[in-house]
mmCIF file of C-alpha atoms in Angstrom:
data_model
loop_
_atom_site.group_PDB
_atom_site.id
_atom_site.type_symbol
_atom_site.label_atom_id
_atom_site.label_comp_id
_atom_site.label_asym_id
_atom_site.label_seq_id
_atom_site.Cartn_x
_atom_site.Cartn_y
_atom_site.Cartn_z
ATOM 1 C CA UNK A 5 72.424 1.003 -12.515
ATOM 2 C CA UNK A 6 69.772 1.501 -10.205
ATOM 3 C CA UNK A 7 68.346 4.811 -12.617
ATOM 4 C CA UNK A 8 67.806 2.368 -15.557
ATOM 5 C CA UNK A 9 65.956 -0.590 -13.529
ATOM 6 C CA UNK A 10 63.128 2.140 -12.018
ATOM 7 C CA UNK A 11 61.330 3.113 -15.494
ATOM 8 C CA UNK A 12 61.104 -0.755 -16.109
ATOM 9 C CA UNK A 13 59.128 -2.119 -13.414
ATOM 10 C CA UNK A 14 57.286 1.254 -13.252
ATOM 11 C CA UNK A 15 56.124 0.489 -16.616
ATOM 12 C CA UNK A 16 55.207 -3.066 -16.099
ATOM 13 C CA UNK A 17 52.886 -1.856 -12.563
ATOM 14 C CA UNK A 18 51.493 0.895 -14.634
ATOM 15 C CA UNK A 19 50.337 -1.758 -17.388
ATOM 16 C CA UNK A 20 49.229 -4.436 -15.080
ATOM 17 C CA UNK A 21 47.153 -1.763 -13.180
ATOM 18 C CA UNK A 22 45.682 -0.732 -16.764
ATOM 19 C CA UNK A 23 45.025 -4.236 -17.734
ATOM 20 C CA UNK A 24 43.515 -5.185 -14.739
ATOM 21 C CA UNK A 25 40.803 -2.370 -14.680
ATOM 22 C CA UNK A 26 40.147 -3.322 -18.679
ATOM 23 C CA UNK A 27 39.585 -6.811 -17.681
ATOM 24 C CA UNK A 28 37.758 -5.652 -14.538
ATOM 25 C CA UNK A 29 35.053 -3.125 -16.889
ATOM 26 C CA UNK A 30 35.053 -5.946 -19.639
ATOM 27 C CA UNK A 31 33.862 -8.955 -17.492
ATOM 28 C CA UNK A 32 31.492 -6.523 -15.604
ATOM 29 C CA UNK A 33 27.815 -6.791 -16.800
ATOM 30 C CA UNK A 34 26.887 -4.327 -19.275
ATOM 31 C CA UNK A 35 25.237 -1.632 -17.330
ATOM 32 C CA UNK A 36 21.683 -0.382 -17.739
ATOM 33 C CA UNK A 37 21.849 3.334 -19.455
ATOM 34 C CA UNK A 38 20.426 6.015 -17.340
ATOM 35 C CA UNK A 39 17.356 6.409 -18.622
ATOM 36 C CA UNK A 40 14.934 8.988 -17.132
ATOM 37 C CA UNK A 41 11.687 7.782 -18.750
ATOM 38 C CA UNK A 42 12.326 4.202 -17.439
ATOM 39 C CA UNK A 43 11.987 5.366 -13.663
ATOM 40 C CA UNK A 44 8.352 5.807 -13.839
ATOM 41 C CA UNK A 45 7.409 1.913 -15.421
ATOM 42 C CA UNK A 46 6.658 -0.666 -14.016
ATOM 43 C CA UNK A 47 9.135 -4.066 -14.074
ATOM 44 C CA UNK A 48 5.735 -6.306 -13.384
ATOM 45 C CA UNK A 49 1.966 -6.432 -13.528
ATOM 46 C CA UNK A 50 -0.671 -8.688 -12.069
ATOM 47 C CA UNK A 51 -4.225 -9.032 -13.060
ATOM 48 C CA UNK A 52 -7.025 -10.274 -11.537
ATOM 49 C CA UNK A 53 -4.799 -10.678 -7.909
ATOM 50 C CA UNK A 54 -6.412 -12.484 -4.776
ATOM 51 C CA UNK A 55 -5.456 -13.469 -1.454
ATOM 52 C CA UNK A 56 -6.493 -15.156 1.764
ATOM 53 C CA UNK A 57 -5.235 -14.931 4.879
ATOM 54 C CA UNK A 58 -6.063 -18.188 7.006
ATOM 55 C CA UNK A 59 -5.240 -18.530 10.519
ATOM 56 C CA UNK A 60 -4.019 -21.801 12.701
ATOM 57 C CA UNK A 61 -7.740 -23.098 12.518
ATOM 58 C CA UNK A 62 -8.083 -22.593 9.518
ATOM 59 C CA UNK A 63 -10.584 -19.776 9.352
ATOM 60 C CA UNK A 64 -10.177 -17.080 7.061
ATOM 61 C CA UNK A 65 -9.043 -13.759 8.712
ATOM 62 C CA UNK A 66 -8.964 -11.359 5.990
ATOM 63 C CA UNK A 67 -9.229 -11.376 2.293
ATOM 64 C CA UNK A 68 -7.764 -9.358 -0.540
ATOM 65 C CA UNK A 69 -8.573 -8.695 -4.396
ATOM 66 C CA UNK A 70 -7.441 -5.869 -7.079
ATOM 67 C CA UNK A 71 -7.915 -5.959 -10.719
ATOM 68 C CA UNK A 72 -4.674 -4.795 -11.723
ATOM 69 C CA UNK A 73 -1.139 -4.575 -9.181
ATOM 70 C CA UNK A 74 1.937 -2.591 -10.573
ATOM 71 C CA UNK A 75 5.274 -3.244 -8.901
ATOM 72 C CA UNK A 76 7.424 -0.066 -9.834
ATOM 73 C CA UNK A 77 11.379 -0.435 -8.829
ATOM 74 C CA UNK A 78 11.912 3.421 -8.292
ATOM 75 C CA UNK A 79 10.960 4.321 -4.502
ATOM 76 C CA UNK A 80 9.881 0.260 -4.152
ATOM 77 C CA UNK A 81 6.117 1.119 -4.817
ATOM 78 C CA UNK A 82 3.205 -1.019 -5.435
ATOM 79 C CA UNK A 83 0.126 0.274 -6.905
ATOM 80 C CA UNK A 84 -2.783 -1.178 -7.083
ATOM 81 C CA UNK A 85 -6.503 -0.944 -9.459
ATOM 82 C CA UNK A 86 -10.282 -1.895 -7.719
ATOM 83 C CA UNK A 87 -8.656 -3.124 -4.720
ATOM 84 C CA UNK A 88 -11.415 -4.867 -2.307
ATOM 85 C CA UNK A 89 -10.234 -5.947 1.287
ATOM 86 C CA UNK A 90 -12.197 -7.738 4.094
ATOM 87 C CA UNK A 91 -11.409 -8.862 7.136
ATOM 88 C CA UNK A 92 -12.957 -11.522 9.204
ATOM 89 C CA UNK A 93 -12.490 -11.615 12.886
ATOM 90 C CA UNK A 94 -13.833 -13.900 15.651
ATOM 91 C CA UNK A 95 -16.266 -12.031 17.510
ATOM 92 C CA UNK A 96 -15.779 -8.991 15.931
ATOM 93 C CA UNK A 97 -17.580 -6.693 12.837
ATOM 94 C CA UNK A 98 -16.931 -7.120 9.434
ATOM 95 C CA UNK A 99 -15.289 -4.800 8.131
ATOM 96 C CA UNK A 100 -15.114 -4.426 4.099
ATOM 97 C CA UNK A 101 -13.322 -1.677 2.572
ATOM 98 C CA UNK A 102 -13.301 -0.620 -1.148
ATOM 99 C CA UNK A 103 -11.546 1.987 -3.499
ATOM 100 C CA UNK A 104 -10.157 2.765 -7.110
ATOM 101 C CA UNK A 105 -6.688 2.877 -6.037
ATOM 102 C CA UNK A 106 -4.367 1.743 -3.095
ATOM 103 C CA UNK A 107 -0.971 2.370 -2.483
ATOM 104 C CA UNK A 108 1.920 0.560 -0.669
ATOM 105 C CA UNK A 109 5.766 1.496 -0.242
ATOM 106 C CA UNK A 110 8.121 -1.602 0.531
ATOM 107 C CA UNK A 111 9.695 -1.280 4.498
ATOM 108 C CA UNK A 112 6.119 0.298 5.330
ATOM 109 C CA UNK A 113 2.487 -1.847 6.351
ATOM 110 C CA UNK A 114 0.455 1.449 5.478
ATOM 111 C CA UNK A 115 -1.451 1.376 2.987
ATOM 112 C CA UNK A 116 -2.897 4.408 0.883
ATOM 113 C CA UNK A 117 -6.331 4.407 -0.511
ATOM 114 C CA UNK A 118 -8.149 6.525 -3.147
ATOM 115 C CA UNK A 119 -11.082 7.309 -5.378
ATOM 116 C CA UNK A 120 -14.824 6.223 -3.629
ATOM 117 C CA UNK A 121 -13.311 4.526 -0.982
ATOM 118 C CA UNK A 122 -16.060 2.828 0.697
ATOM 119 C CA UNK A 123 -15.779 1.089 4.162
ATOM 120 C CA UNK A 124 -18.868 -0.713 5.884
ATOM 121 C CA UNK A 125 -18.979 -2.770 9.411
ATOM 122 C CA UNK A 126 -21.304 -4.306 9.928
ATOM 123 C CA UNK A 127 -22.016 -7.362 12.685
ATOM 124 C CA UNK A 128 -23.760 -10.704 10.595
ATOM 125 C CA UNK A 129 -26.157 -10.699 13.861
ATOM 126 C CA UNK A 130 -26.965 -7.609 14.425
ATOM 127 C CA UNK A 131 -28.287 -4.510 12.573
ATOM 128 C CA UNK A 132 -25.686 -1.909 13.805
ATOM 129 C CA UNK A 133 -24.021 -1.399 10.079
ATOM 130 C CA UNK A 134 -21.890 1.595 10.154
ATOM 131 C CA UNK A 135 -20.625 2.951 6.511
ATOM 132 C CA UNK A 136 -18.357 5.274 5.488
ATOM 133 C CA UNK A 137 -17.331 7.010 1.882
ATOM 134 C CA UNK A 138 -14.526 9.621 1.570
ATOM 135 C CA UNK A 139 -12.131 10.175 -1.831
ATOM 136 C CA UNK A 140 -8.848 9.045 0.374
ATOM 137 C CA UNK A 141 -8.164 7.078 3.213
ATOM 138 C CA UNK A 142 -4.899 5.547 5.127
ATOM 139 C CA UNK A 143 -5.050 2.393 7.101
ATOM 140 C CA UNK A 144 -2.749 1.416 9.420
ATOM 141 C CA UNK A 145 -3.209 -2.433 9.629
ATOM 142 C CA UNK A 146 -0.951 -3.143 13.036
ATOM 143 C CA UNK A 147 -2.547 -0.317 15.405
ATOM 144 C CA UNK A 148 -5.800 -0.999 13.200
ATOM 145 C CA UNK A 149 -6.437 2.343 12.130
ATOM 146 C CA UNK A 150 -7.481 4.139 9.224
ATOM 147 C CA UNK A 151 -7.745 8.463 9.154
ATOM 148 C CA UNK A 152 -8.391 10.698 6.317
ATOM 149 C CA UNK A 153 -8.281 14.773 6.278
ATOM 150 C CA UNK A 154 -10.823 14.850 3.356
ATOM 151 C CA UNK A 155 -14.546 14.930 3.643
ATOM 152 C CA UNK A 156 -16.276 11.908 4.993
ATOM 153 C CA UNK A 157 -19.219 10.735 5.210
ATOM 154 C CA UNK A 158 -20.607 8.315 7.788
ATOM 155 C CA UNK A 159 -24.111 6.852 8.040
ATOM 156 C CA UNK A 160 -25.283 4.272 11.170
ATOM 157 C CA UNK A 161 -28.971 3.355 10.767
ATOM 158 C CA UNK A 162 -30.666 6.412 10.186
ATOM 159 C CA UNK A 163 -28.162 9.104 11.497
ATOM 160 C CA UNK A 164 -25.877 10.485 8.134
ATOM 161 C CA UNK A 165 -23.062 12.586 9.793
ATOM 162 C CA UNK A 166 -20.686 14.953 7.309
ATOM 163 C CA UNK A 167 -17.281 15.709 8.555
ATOM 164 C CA UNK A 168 -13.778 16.756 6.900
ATOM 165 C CA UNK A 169 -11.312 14.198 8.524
ATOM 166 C CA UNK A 170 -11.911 11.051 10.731
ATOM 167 C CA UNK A 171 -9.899 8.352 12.877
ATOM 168 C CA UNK A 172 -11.516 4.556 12.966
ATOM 169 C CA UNK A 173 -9.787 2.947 15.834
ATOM 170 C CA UNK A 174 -10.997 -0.599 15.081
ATOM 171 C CA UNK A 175 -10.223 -1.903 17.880
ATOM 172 C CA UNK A 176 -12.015 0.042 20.033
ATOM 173 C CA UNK A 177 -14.898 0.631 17.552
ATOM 174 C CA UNK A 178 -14.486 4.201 18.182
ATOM 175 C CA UNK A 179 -14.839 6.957 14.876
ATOM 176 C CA UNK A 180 -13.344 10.757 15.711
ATOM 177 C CA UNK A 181 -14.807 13.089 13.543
ATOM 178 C CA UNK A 182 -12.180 16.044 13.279
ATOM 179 C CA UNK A 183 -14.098 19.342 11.691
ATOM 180 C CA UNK A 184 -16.926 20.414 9.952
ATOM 181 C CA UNK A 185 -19.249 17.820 11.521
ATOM 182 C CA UNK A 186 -22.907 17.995 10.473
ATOM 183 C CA UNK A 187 -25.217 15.657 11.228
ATOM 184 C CA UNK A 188 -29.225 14.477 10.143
ATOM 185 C CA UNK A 189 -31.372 11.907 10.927
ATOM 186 C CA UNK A 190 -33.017 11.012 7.984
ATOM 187 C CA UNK A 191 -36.526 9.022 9.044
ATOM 188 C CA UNK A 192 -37.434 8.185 5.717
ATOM 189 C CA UNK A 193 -34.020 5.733 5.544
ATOM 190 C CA UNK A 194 -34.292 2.233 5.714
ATOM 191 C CA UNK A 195 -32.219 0.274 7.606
ATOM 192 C CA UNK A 196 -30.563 -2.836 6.175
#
C-alpha cells in the first residue's frame, strides 16, 4: 500500500514545482533582449545644461555649462559637449576652464577633459593671469588638482613655457612642469 501512494504525491510536488516556476517566469517583466548595439547609446540627453553652485551666503562658488550631456547606462558614464566651468572663490583666482569634451564615471569626482582645453587664472585685481592650453586634462576637484601627460602650454605675462605633462595644485598655486620644458620670453606680448 505504501508503493502505490509514493508516485501520487510525487506527481502532484513535481507539478506544483512546474507550475510555480511558469507562474513565477509569466508574472516576471518581460526582459530586455541582449542586445550588443544598445550598450553603447545613450538612455538620456540634455542640451543647453547649466549649473550654479551657491554657498551659505549666497555667493556663487562655481559655475557649470555644456551644450550637450549624454548619460550612457553601460559603465555609468556621462559625457559631456563644450563644457565651460568656473569657479569663484573668496580671496582666491579665478579660475575658468574650457574644452570640447569632458568625461565623468558615476562613484568617481574626476573628471576627464579633452580637445583645446583651455584653463586661465587670473586675479580681478591684479594682472598676474596665468593660462594654460593642452588637448587633455584631468581635474581632481576635492584635492584641487588637475595633471595632464600631453603637451602643455603655459603663458604668465610675457614668459610662454612648453612642457609635455603638468600638475596645478590650486591650492597652493603651484604648476609642475614634468618634461620637455622650454621656455621664451616674448617682449613683444602684451599683457592683459
Amino acid at each position: 500500500m505504501i508503493h502505490r501512494l509514493l508516485p501520487g504525491p510525487i506527481l502532484l510536488l513535481i507539478v506544483l514545482a512546474l507550475l510555480t516556476f511558469w507562474l513565477d517566469q509569466a508574472i516576471q517583466q518581460p526582459r530586455l533582449r541582449e542586445d550588443p548595439s544598445l550598450d553603447d547609446q545613450p538612455d538620456y540627453i540634455i542640451e543647453h545644461l547649466s549649473g550654479v553652485q551657491i554657498d551659505h551666503h549666497k555667493a556663487i562658488r562655481h559655475f557649470f555649462s555644456a551644450e550637450t550631456m549624454s548619460h550612457f547606462p553601460l559603465g555609468d558614464k556621462t559625457h559631456f559637449e563644450q563644457v565651460a566651468l568656473v569657479s569663484f572663490q573668496p580671496n582666491e583666482p579665478v579660475v575658468r576652464v574650457n574644452a570640447d569634451r569632458a568625461e565623468m564615471t558615476d562613484g568617481s569626482h574626476d573628471i576627464f577633459l579633452s580637445g583645446n582645453v583651455f584653463i586661465s587664472r587670473e586675479k580681478e585685481a591684479d594682472d598676474d593671469k596665468v593660462t594654460m592650453a593642452t588637448q587633455f586634462l584631468h581635474l581632481v576637484p576635492d584635492t584641487e588638482i588637475a595633471k595632464t601627460d600631453q603637451p602643455v602650454t603655459v603663458i604668465r605675462r610675457n614668459t610662454i613655457v612648453n612642457a609635455v605633462g603638468m600638475e596645478l595644485n590650486h591650492r597652493t598655486g603651484q604648476i609642475n612642469l614634468k618634461s620637455r620644458v622650454k621656455a621664451s620670453d616674448d617682449k613683444k606680448r602684451e599683457t592683459r
